[in-house]
PDB file of C-alpha atoms in Angstrom:
ATOM      1  CA  LEU A1234      19.806   4.847  -1.927  1.00 54.00           C
ATOM      2  CA  SER A1235      16.881   4.726   0.794  1.00 58.00           C
ATOM      3  CA  ALA A1236      15.599   1.151   2.317  1.00 59.00           C
ATOM      4  CA  ILE A1237      12.913   1.461  -0.264  1.00 66.00           C
ATOM      5  CA  GLY A1238      15.256   1.717  -3.365  1.00 69.00           C
ATOM      6  CA  LEU A1239      17.112  -0.835  -2.004  1.00 62.00           C
ATOM      7  CA  LEU A1240      14.273  -2.811  -2.069  1.00 67.00           C
ATOM      8  CA  VAL A1241      13.067  -1.814  -5.857  1.00 72.00           C
ATOM      9  CA  THR A1242      16.384  -1.919  -6.997  1.00 70.00           C
ATOM     10  CA  GLY A1243      17.218  -5.333  -5.613  1.00 68.00           C
ATOM     11  CA  CYS A1244      13.167  -6.844  -6.626  1.00 75.00           C
ATOM     12  CA  ASN A1245      14.175  -5.464 -10.147  1.00 73.00           C
ATOM     13  CA  ALA A1246      17.858  -6.615 -10.366  1.00 68.00           C
ATOM     14  CA  SER A1247      15.982 -10.163  -9.461  1.00 62.00           C
ATOM     15  CA  SER A1248      13.871  -9.848 -11.894  1.00 60.00           C
ATOM     16  CA  ARG A1249     -19.449   7.623  -5.217  1.00 36.00           C
ATOM     17  CA  ALA A1250     -20.314  11.829  -5.139  1.00 32.00           C
ATOM     18  CA  PRO A1251     -17.927  14.169  -4.751  1.00 32.00           C
ATOM     19  CA  ARG A1252     -17.209  14.826  -0.797  1.00 34.00           C
ATOM     20  CA  ALA A1253     -15.584  17.730   0.919  1.00 32.00           C
ATOM     21  CA  ALA A1254     -11.758  17.697   0.425  1.00 35.00           C
ATOM     22  CA  HIS A1255      -9.301  17.098   3.240  1.00 36.00           C
ATOM     23  CA  GLU A1256      -5.934  19.249   3.391  1.00 39.00           C
ATOM     24  CA  GLY A1257      -4.000  19.127   0.177  1.00 44.00           C
ATOM     25  CA  CYS A1258      -7.897  19.289  -1.937  1.00 46.00           C
ATOM     26  CA  GLU A1259      -8.743  22.990  -2.310  1.00 40.00           C
ATOM     27  CA  ASP A1260     -12.531  23.581  -2.737  1.00 46.00           C
ATOM     28  CA  GLY A1261     -13.390  19.204  -2.757  1.00 50.00           C
ATOM     29  CA  THR A1262     -14.974  19.141  -6.178  1.00 57.00           C
ATOM     30  CA  VAL A1263     -13.708  16.245  -8.027  1.00 61.00           C
ATOM     31  CA  THR A1264     -13.782  15.760 -12.007  1.00 83.00           C
ATOM     32  CA  LEU A1265     -12.084  12.393 -12.093  1.00 94.00           C
ATOM     33  CA  PRO A1266     -13.970   9.702 -13.919  1.00 96.00           C
ATOM     34  CA  LEU A1267     -13.494   7.913 -10.460  1.00 95.00           C
ATOM     35  CA  ASP A1268     -14.611   9.969  -6.959  1.00 89.00           C
ATOM     36  CA  PRO A1269     -13.398   9.163  -3.895  1.00 89.00           C
ATOM     37  CA  PRO A1270     -14.212   7.140  -1.599  1.00 87.00           C
ATOM     38  CA  LEU A1271     -13.400   3.721  -3.634  1.00 95.00           C
ATOM     39  CA  ALA A1272     -12.812   0.649  -1.989  1.00 95.00           C
ATOM     40  CA  PRO A1273      -9.633  -0.928  -3.309  1.00 97.00           C
ATOM     41  CA  MET A1274      -9.297  -4.664  -4.909  1.00 97.00           C
ATOM     42  CA  LEU A1275      -8.242  -7.265  -2.362  1.00 96.00           C
ATOM     43  CA  ALA A1276      -6.659 -10.136  -1.849  1.00 97.00           C
ATOM     44  CA  LYS A1277      -6.967 -13.685  -0.646  1.00 97.00           C
ATOM     45  CA  LEU A1278      -4.931 -15.798   1.404  1.00 95.00           C
ATOM     46  CA  ALA A1279      -2.852 -18.835  -0.365  1.00 96.00           C
ATOM     47  CA  ASP A1280      -0.351 -21.138   0.858  1.00 94.00           C
ATOM     48  CA  THR A1281       1.928 -21.402  -2.269  1.00 96.00           C
ATOM     49  CA  ILE A1282       2.578 -18.902  -5.222  1.00 97.00           C
ATOM     50  CA  PRO A1283       0.366 -19.998  -8.154  1.00 97.00           C
ATOM     51  CA  GLU A1284       2.259 -20.586 -11.739  1.00 96.00           C
ATOM     52  CA  GLY A1285       1.311 -20.963 -14.972  1.00 93.00           C
ATOM     53  CA  GLU A1286       0.252 -18.194 -18.001  1.00 95.00           C
ATOM     54  CA  GLY A1287      -0.911 -15.230 -17.536  1.00 97.00           C
ATOM     55  CA  TRP A1288       0.391 -13.868 -13.754  1.00 98.00           C
ATOM     56  CA  LEU A1289       1.550 -11.157 -12.981  1.00 98.00           C
ATOM     57  CA  TYR A1290       3.732 -10.868  -9.477  1.00 98.00           C
ATOM     58  CA  GLU A1291       4.588  -8.317  -7.120  1.00 97.00           C
ATOM     59  CA  PRO A1292       6.332  -8.086  -3.785  1.00 95.00           C
ATOM     60  CA  LYS A1293       3.787  -7.622  -1.079  1.00 94.00           C
ATOM     61  CA  TRP A1294       4.987  -4.249   0.679  1.00 94.00           C
ATOM     62  CA  ASP A1295       4.351  -3.830   4.720  1.00 91.00           C
ATOM     63  CA  GLY A1296       2.673  -0.578   4.691  1.00 94.00           C
ATOM     64  CA  PHE A1297      -0.811   1.451   4.581  1.00 96.00           C
ATOM     65  CA  ARG A1298      -2.779   0.537   1.328  1.00 97.00           C
ATOM     66  CA  CYS A1299      -3.414   4.115  -0.555  1.00 97.00           C
ATOM     67  CA  ILE A1300      -5.854   4.969  -3.084  1.00 98.00           C
ATOM     68  CA  VAL A1301      -4.302   8.632  -4.793  1.00 98.00           C
ATOM     69  CA  PHE A1302      -6.645  10.879  -6.683  1.00 97.00           C
ATOM     70  CA  ARG A1303      -4.989  13.724  -8.420  1.00 97.00           C
ATOM     71  CA  ASP A1304      -7.496  16.393  -9.922  1.00 96.00           C
ATOM     72  CA  GLY A1305      -5.220  19.216 -10.977  1.00 95.00           C
ATOM     73  CA  ASP A1306      -3.716  20.786  -7.876  1.00 94.00           C
ATOM     74  CA  ARG A1307      -5.928  19.000  -5.726  1.00 95.00           C
ATOM     75  CA  ILE A1308      -4.751  15.606  -3.775  1.00 96.00           C
ATOM     76  CA  GLU A1309      -6.682  13.171  -1.779  1.00 96.00           C
ATOM     77  CA  LEU A1310      -4.769  10.008   0.015  1.00 97.00           C
ATOM     78  CA  ALA A1311      -7.888   7.507   0.747  1.00 95.00           C
ATOM     79  CA  SER A1312      -7.069   4.595   3.179  1.00 94.00           C
ATOM     80  CA  ARG A1313      -7.910   1.118   2.756  1.00 91.00           C
ATOM     81  CA  ASN A1314     -10.941   1.434   4.700  1.00 89.00           C
ATOM     82  CA  GLU A1315     -12.091   4.728   2.604  1.00 86.00           C
ATOM     83  CA  LYS A1316     -10.869   7.197   4.774  1.00 89.00           C
ATOM     84  CA  PRO A1317      -8.840  10.318   4.283  1.00 91.00           C
ATOM     85  CA  PHE A1318      -5.116   9.756   4.668  1.00 95.00           C
ATOM     86  CA  ASN A1319      -3.885  13.613   3.771  1.00 96.00           C
ATOM     87  CA  ARG A1320      -3.363  14.932   7.361  1.00 95.00           C
ATOM     88  CA  TYR A1321      -1.241  12.226   8.273  1.00 97.00           C
ATOM     89  CA  PHE A1322       0.899  12.336   5.376  1.00 97.00           C
ATOM     90  CA  PRO A1323       1.246  15.604   4.410  1.00 97.00           C
ATOM     91  CA  GLU A1324       5.060  15.198   3.045  1.00 97.00           C
ATOM     92  CA  LEU A1325       3.750  13.138   0.096  1.00 98.00           C
ATOM     93  CA  LEU A1326       1.287  15.818  -1.181  1.00 97.00           C
ATOM     94  CA  GLU A1327       3.986  17.902  -3.119  1.00 97.00           C
ATOM     95  CA  PRO A1328       6.305  14.961  -4.496  1.00 97.00           C
ATOM     96  CA  LEU A1329       2.451  13.506  -5.661  1.00 98.00           C
ATOM     97  CA  LEU A1330       1.387  16.675  -7.547  1.00 97.00           C
ATOM     98  CA  ALA A1331       5.211  16.853  -8.993  1.00 96.00           C
ATOM     99  CA  GLY A1332       5.488  12.874 -10.052  1.00 97.00           C
ATOM    100  CA  LEU A1333       1.695  12.239 -11.194  1.00 97.00           C
ATOM    101  CA  PRO A1334      -0.118  13.559 -14.436  1.00 97.00           C
ATOM    102  CA  GLU A1335      -2.542  16.317 -13.726  1.00 96.00           C
ATOM    103  CA  ARG A1336      -5.778  13.827 -13.897  1.00 97.00           C
ATOM    104  CA  CYS A1337      -5.249  10.252 -12.558  1.00 98.00           C
ATOM    105  CA  VAL A1338      -6.449   7.488  -9.799  1.00 98.00           C
ATOM    106  CA  VAL A1339      -3.462   5.918  -8.641  1.00 98.00           C
ATOM    107  CA  ASP A1340      -3.578   2.473  -6.429  1.00 98.00           C
ATOM    108  CA  GLY A1341      -0.562   1.489  -4.493  1.00 98.00           C
ATOM    109  CA  GLU A1342       1.058   1.828  -0.531  1.00 98.00           C
ATOM    110  CA  ILE A1343       2.508   3.989   1.839  1.00 98.00           C
ATOM    111  CA  VAL A1344       5.272   3.040   3.527  1.00 96.00           C
ATOM    112  CA  LEU A1345       8.485   4.096   5.895  1.00 95.00           C
ATOM    113  CA  PRO A1346      12.050   3.307   5.456  1.00 91.00           C
ATOM    114  CA  ALA A1347      13.749   1.790   8.643  1.00 88.00           C
ATOM    115  CA  ALA A1348      15.677   4.162  10.594  1.00 84.00           C
ATOM    116  CA  ASP A1349      18.606   2.188   9.866  1.00 80.00           C
ATOM    117  CA  ASP A1350      18.394   1.616   5.989  1.00 75.00           C
ATOM    118  CA  ARG A1351      17.484  -1.704   6.724  1.00 77.00           C
ATOM    119  CA  GLY A1352      13.981  -2.289   5.173  1.00 86.00           C
ATOM    120  CA  LEU A1353      10.703  -1.117   6.315  1.00 91.00           C
ATOM    121  CA  ASP A1354       9.471  -0.158   9.654  1.00 91.00           C
ATOM    122  CA  PHE A1355       5.714  -0.689  10.124  1.00 90.00           C
ATOM    123  CA  ASP A1356       5.938   0.031  13.626  1.00 89.00           C
ATOM    124  CA  ALA A1357       6.965   3.692  13.185  1.00 93.00           C
ATOM    125  CA  LEU A1358       4.312   3.944  10.249  1.00 94.00           C
ATOM    126  CA  GLN A1359       1.424   3.057  12.640  1.00 93.00           C
ATOM    127  CA  GLN A1360       2.885   5.951  14.960  1.00 93.00           C
ATOM    128  CA  ARG A1361       1.933   8.389  12.238  1.00 94.00           C
ATOM    129  CA  ILE A1362      -1.560   7.750  12.726  1.00 93.00           C
ATOM    130  CA  HIS A1363      -1.929  10.606  15.817  1.00 92.00           C
ATOM    131  CA  PRO A1364      -4.588  12.869  16.424  1.00 91.00           C
ATOM    132  CA  ALA A1365      -2.085  16.043  17.623  1.00 93.00           C
ATOM    133  CA  GLU A1366      -1.522  17.875  14.660  1.00 93.00           C
ATOM    134  CA  SER A1367       1.488  19.155  16.044  1.00 95.00           C
ATOM    135  CA  ARG A1368       3.069  15.031  16.081  1.00 94.00           C
ATOM    136  CA  VAL A1369       2.332  14.876  12.766  1.00 94.00           C
ATOM    137  CA  ARG A1370       3.963  17.496  11.504  1.00 95.00           C
ATOM    138  CA  ARG A1371       7.085  16.263  13.548  1.00 96.00           C
ATOM    139  CA  LEU A1372       6.953  12.814  12.530  1.00 95.00           C
ATOM    140  CA  ALA A1373       6.330  14.094   8.912  1.00 95.00           C
ATOM    141  CA  ALA A1374       9.637  15.441   9.168  1.00 95.00           C
ATOM    142  CA  GLU A1375      11.613  13.197  11.282  1.00 94.00           C
ATOM    143  CA  THR A1376      10.287   9.865   9.459  1.00 93.00           C
ATOM    144  CA  PRO A1377       9.478  10.820   5.956  1.00 95.00           C
ATOM    145  CA  SER A1378       6.977   8.289   4.237  1.00 96.00           C
ATOM    146  CA  SER A1379       7.378   6.900   0.651  1.00 97.00           C
ATOM    147  CA  PHE A1380       4.771   6.083  -2.271  1.00 98.00           C
ATOM    148  CA  VAL A1381       4.721   2.746  -4.039  1.00 98.00           C
ATOM    149  CA  ALA A1382       2.391   2.499  -7.127  1.00 98.00           C
ATOM    150  CA  PHE A1383       1.120  -0.473  -8.015  1.00 98.00           C
ATOM    151  CA  ASP A1384      -1.957   0.285 -10.451  1.00 98.00           C
ATOM    152  CA  LEU A1385      -3.785   2.770 -12.621  1.00 98.00           C
ATOM    153  CA  LEU A1386      -7.110   3.072 -12.134  1.00 98.00           C
ATOM    154  CA  ALA A1387      -7.783   6.464 -14.073  1.00 98.00           C
ATOM    155  CA  LEU A1388      -5.984   8.647 -16.702  1.00 98.00           C
ATOM    156  CA  GLY A1389      -7.557  11.708 -17.301  1.00 97.00           C
ATOM    157  CA  ASP A1390     -11.329  11.416 -18.423  1.00 96.00           C
ATOM    158  CA  ALA A1391     -10.748   7.391 -18.616  1.00 97.00           C
ATOM    159  CA  SER A1392     -12.064   5.129 -16.356  1.00 98.00           C
ATOM    160  CA  LEU A1393      -9.161   2.234 -16.638  1.00 98.00           C
ATOM    161  CA  LEU A1394     -11.427  -0.245 -13.986  1.00 98.00           C
ATOM    162  CA  ALA A1395     -12.374  -2.692 -16.808  1.00 98.00           C
ATOM    163  CA  THR A1396      -8.895  -2.176 -18.416  1.00 98.00           C
ATOM    164  CA  PRO A1397      -7.136  -5.842 -18.245  1.00 98.00           C
ATOM    165  CA  LEU A1398      -4.351  -5.550 -15.895  1.00 98.00           C
ATOM    166  CA  ALA A1399      -1.554  -5.744 -18.660  1.00 98.00           C
ATOM    167  CA  GLU A1400      -2.344  -2.352 -20.254  1.00 98.00           C
ATOM    168  CA  ARG A1401      -3.034  -0.670 -16.736  1.00 98.00           C
ATOM    169  CA  ARG A1402       0.155  -1.877 -15.996  1.00 98.00           C
ATOM    170  CA  ARG A1403       1.869  -0.494 -19.280  1.00 98.00           C
ATOM    171  CA  ARG A1404       0.283   2.624 -18.733  1.00 98.00           C
ATOM    172  CA  LEU A1405       1.623   2.930 -15.086  1.00 98.00           C
ATOM    173  CA  ALA A1406       5.044   2.243 -16.240  1.00 98.00           C
ATOM    174  CA  GLU A1407       4.976   4.679 -19.254  1.00 98.00           C
ATOM    175  CA  MET A1408       3.770   7.211 -16.946  1.00 97.00           C
ATOM    176  CA  LEU A1409       6.220   6.749 -13.797  1.00 97.00           C
ATOM    177  CA  ALA A1410       9.108   5.975 -16.055  1.00 96.00           C
ATOM    178  CA  ALA A1411      10.925   9.513 -14.586  1.00 94.00           C
ATOM    179  CA  VAL A1412       9.419   9.253 -10.996  1.00 94.00           C
ATOM    180  CA  GLU A1413      11.820  10.156  -7.994  1.00 95.00           C
ATOM    181  CA  PRO A1414      11.650   9.315  -4.428  1.00 96.00           C
ATOM    182  CA  PRO A1415       9.729   9.494  -2.647  1.00 96.00           C
ATOM    183  CA  LEU A1416       7.575   7.897  -5.311  1.00 97.00           C
ATOM    184  CA  TYR A1417       8.269   4.451  -6.773  1.00 97.00           C
ATOM    185  CA  LEU A1418       7.360   1.871  -9.308  1.00 98.00           C
ATOM    186  CA  CYS A1419       6.383  -1.270  -7.916  1.00 97.00           C
ATOM    187  CA  PRO A1420       8.560  -3.900  -9.269  1.00 96.00           C
ATOM    188  CA  ALA A1421       6.626  -6.711 -11.515  1.00 97.00           C
ATOM    189  CA  THR A1422       7.483  -9.686 -13.094  1.00 97.00           C
ATOM    190  CA  THR A1423       5.896 -12.576 -14.639  1.00 98.00           C
ATOM    191  CA  ASP A1424       8.410 -15.010 -13.628  1.00 97.00           C
ATOM    192  CA  PRO A1425       7.135 -17.305 -10.760  1.00 97.00           C
ATOM    193  CA  ALA A1426      10.717 -18.361 -10.227  1.00 97.00           C
ATOM    194  CA  VAL A1427      11.627 -14.627  -9.579  1.00 97.00           C
ATOM    195  CA  ALA A1428       8.787 -14.171  -7.513  1.00 96.00           C
ATOM    196  CA  GLN A1429       9.592 -16.944  -5.116  1.00 95.00           C
ATOM    197  CA  ARG A1430      13.493 -15.336  -4.632  1.00 94.00           C
ATOM    198  CA  TRP A1431      11.880 -12.395  -3.844  1.00 94.00           C
ATOM    199  CA  PHE A1432       9.567 -14.369  -1.631  1.00 94.00           C
ATOM    200  CA  THR A1433      12.598 -15.886   0.267  1.00 91.00           C
ATOM    201  CA  GLU A1434      15.218 -12.881  -0.714  1.00 89.00           C
ATOM    202  CA  PHE A1435      13.480 -10.079   1.166  1.00 86.00           C
ATOM    203  CA  GLU A1436      11.611 -11.577   4.062  1.00 79.00           C
ATOM    204  CA  GLY A1437      12.230  -9.358   7.273  1.00 69.00           C
ATOM    205  CA  ALA A1438      13.328  -6.405   4.885  1.00 76.00           C
ATOM    206  CA  GLY A1439       9.813  -4.809   4.727  1.00 72.00           C
ATOM    207  CA  LEU A1440       8.332  -7.336   2.192  1.00 86.00           C
ATOM    208  CA  ASP A1441       5.326  -9.251   3.736  1.00 87.00           C
ATOM    209  CA  GLY A1442       5.312 -11.684   0.849  1.00 93.00           C
ATOM    210  CA  VAL A1443       3.988 -11.864  -2.662  1.00 97.00           C
ATOM    211  CA  ILE A1444       1.293 -10.551  -4.713  1.00 98.00           C
ATOM    212  CA  ALA A1445      -0.452 -12.521  -7.703  1.00 98.00           C
ATOM    213  CA  LYS A1446      -2.834 -10.854 -10.221  1.00 98.00           C
ATOM    214  CA  ARG A1447      -4.184 -12.421 -13.546  1.00 98.00           C
ATOM    215  CA  LEU A1448      -2.894 -10.162 -16.393  1.00 98.00           C
ATOM    216  CA  ALA A1449      -6.256 -10.613 -18.203  1.00 98.00           C
ATOM    217  CA  ASP A1450      -8.282  -9.798 -15.207  1.00 98.00           C
ATOM    218  CA  PRO A1451     -10.021  -5.883 -14.531  1.00 98.00           C
ATOM    219  CA  TYR A1452      -9.754  -3.984 -11.549  1.00 98.00           C
ATOM    220  CA  THR A1453     -12.499  -5.239  -9.008  1.00 98.00           C
ATOM    221  CA  PRO A1454     -13.049  -2.512  -6.177  1.00 97.00           C
ATOM    222  CA  ASP A1455     -13.709  -4.273  -2.676  1.00 96.00           C
ATOM    223  CA  LYS A1456     -13.477  -7.981  -4.253  1.00 97.00           C
ATOM    224  CA  ARG A1457     -11.073 -10.724  -3.234  1.00 96.00           C
ATOM    225  CA  THR A1458      -9.609 -10.924  -6.731  1.00 97.00           C
ATOM    226  CA  LEU A1459      -5.704 -11.060  -6.104  1.00 98.00           C
ATOM    227  CA  VAL A1460      -3.965 -14.010  -4.565  1.00 98.00           C
ATOM    228  CA  LYS A1461      -1.126 -13.047  -1.371  1.00 97.00           C
ATOM    229  CA  VAL A1462       1.342 -15.692  -0.352  1.00 96.00           C
ATOM    230  CA  LYS A1463       2.426 -14.606   3.051  1.00 91.00           C
ATOM    231  CA  HIS A1464       5.268 -15.276   5.344  1.00 81.00           C
ATOM    232  CA  ARG A1465       4.405 -17.007   7.697  1.00 75.00           C
ATOM    233  CA  ARG A1466       5.863 -17.278  11.414  1.00 71.00           C
ATOM    234  CA  THR A1467       4.701 -18.881  14.886  1.00 76.00           C
ATOM    235  CA  ALA A1468       5.258 -18.221  18.407  1.00 80.00           C
ATOM    236  CA  ASP A1469       3.941 -19.019  21.902  1.00 85.00           C
ATOM    237  CA  CYS A1470       2.174 -15.372  22.593  1.00 89.00           C
ATOM    238  CA  VAL A1471       0.351 -13.769  25.570  1.00 93.00           C
ATOM    239  CA  ILE A1472      -3.193 -12.457  24.646  1.00 93.00           C
ATOM    240  CA  ALA A1473      -3.511  -8.853  26.318  1.00 88.00           C
ATOM    241  CA  GLY A1474      -6.698  -7.672  25.020  1.00 91.00           C
ATOM    242  CA  TYR A1475      -9.173  -7.802  21.950  1.00 91.00           C
ATOM    243  CA  ARG A1476     -11.053  -5.959  19.915  1.00 88.00           C
ATOM    244  CA  ILE A1477     -15.118  -6.845  18.983  1.00 89.00           C
ATOM    245  CA  HIS A1478     -15.380  -7.435  15.199  1.00 82.00           C
ATOM    246  CA  LYS A1479     -16.781  -4.707  13.279  1.00 76.00           C
ATOM    247  CA  ASP A1480     -19.910  -6.364  12.571  1.00 81.00           C
ATOM    248  CA  GLY A1481     -20.206  -6.550  16.315  1.00 84.00           C
ATOM    249  CA  LYS A1482     -20.195 -10.260  16.143  1.00 82.00           C
ATOM    250  CA  GLY A1483     -17.026 -12.138  17.421  1.00 86.00           C
ATOM    251  CA  VAL A1484     -13.415 -11.060  17.830  1.00 89.00           C
ATOM    252  CA  GLY A1485     -12.253  -8.792  15.170  1.00 84.00           C
ATOM    253  CA  SER A1486      -8.075  -8.608  16.571  1.00 86.00           C
ATOM    254  CA  LEU A1487      -6.249  -9.932  19.081  1.00 90.00           C
ATOM    255  CA  LEU A1488      -3.439  -7.642  21.237  1.00 90.00           C
ATOM    256  CA  LEU A1489      -0.333 -10.081  21.261  1.00 90.00           C
ATOM    257  CA  GLY A1490       2.864  -9.881  23.587  1.00 91.00           C
ATOM    258  CA  LEU A1491       5.537 -11.930  24.436  1.00 90.00           C
ATOM    259  CA  PHE A1492       7.938 -12.197  27.288  1.00 90.00           C
ATOM    260  CA  ALA A1493      11.878 -11.376  27.168  1.00 88.00           C
ATOM    261  CA  ASP A1494      14.322 -12.928  29.113  1.00 88.00           C
ATOM    262  CA  ASP A1495      14.219 -10.264  31.802  1.00 90.00           C
ATOM    263  CA  GLY A1496      10.555 -11.393  32.351  1.00 87.00           C
ATOM    264  CA  VAL A1497       9.157  -8.089  31.019  1.00 91.00           C
ATOM    265  CA  LEU A1498       6.416  -8.520  28.409  1.00 90.00           C
ATOM    266  CA  HIS A1499       6.646  -7.039  24.925  1.00 86.00           C
ATOM    267  CA  HIS A1500       3.599  -6.192  22.554  1.00 85.00           C
ATOM    268  CA  VAL A1501       4.561  -7.772  19.335  1.00 81.00           C
ATOM    269  CA  GLY A1502       1.328  -6.832  17.142  1.00 76.00           C
ATOM    270  CA  VAL A1503      -2.253  -7.326  16.567  1.00 74.00           C
TER     271      VAL A1503
END
């Protein structure tokens, strides 16, 4: 099994108007009940995993959020920021056409297994976003990505945004019952003890924490309705640079580094 397959197996064991198409879409005409772009449902940070009746728990993947629109032989991959992903992950287009129903909209995560098959490699995934077509094609062959599906937003002519998560999840599981790599159905549980085991056992293996969702909730684009509990690590870092926030007010992100024993400064994240 690949790293992603092992993670999925391990978790299971523990438990607006149509626009011009991008590569993978033929003529840009989308006849789905939901048109791209569509802002994904978001999560707010919490310190502990919520407990009680009516919660569904899923692993939080260390990858790129992606909403997949399939309409016949047309596929559009949209990022969390509603930008097209097709050109960066061409290796996913054929598997998605083969594994998804003819007309559907699916929310999920693009992830990339580490070269040693020990978890996921987010740094390598970031390298896939590159302007050079030749490099994109080479990396698609050398470091192929996978897609983990965790929500169903539309099927056929029906929008499921107003449908409770419990029903959306049931339909998604039915739809992907026989799915094959590089497509995966995200593991899920209603048991907070299982979610806590995921949080503890798979830290460092590509799972970034746990997501908690209410089974009765509809899908709410661009709203922080979900709950995320992330692994927290602390270190004394060097601030090597910064980026202004997209609203032009204040700092949006910091470029962080750590000195190695030999005195060389290494990038450790943003």
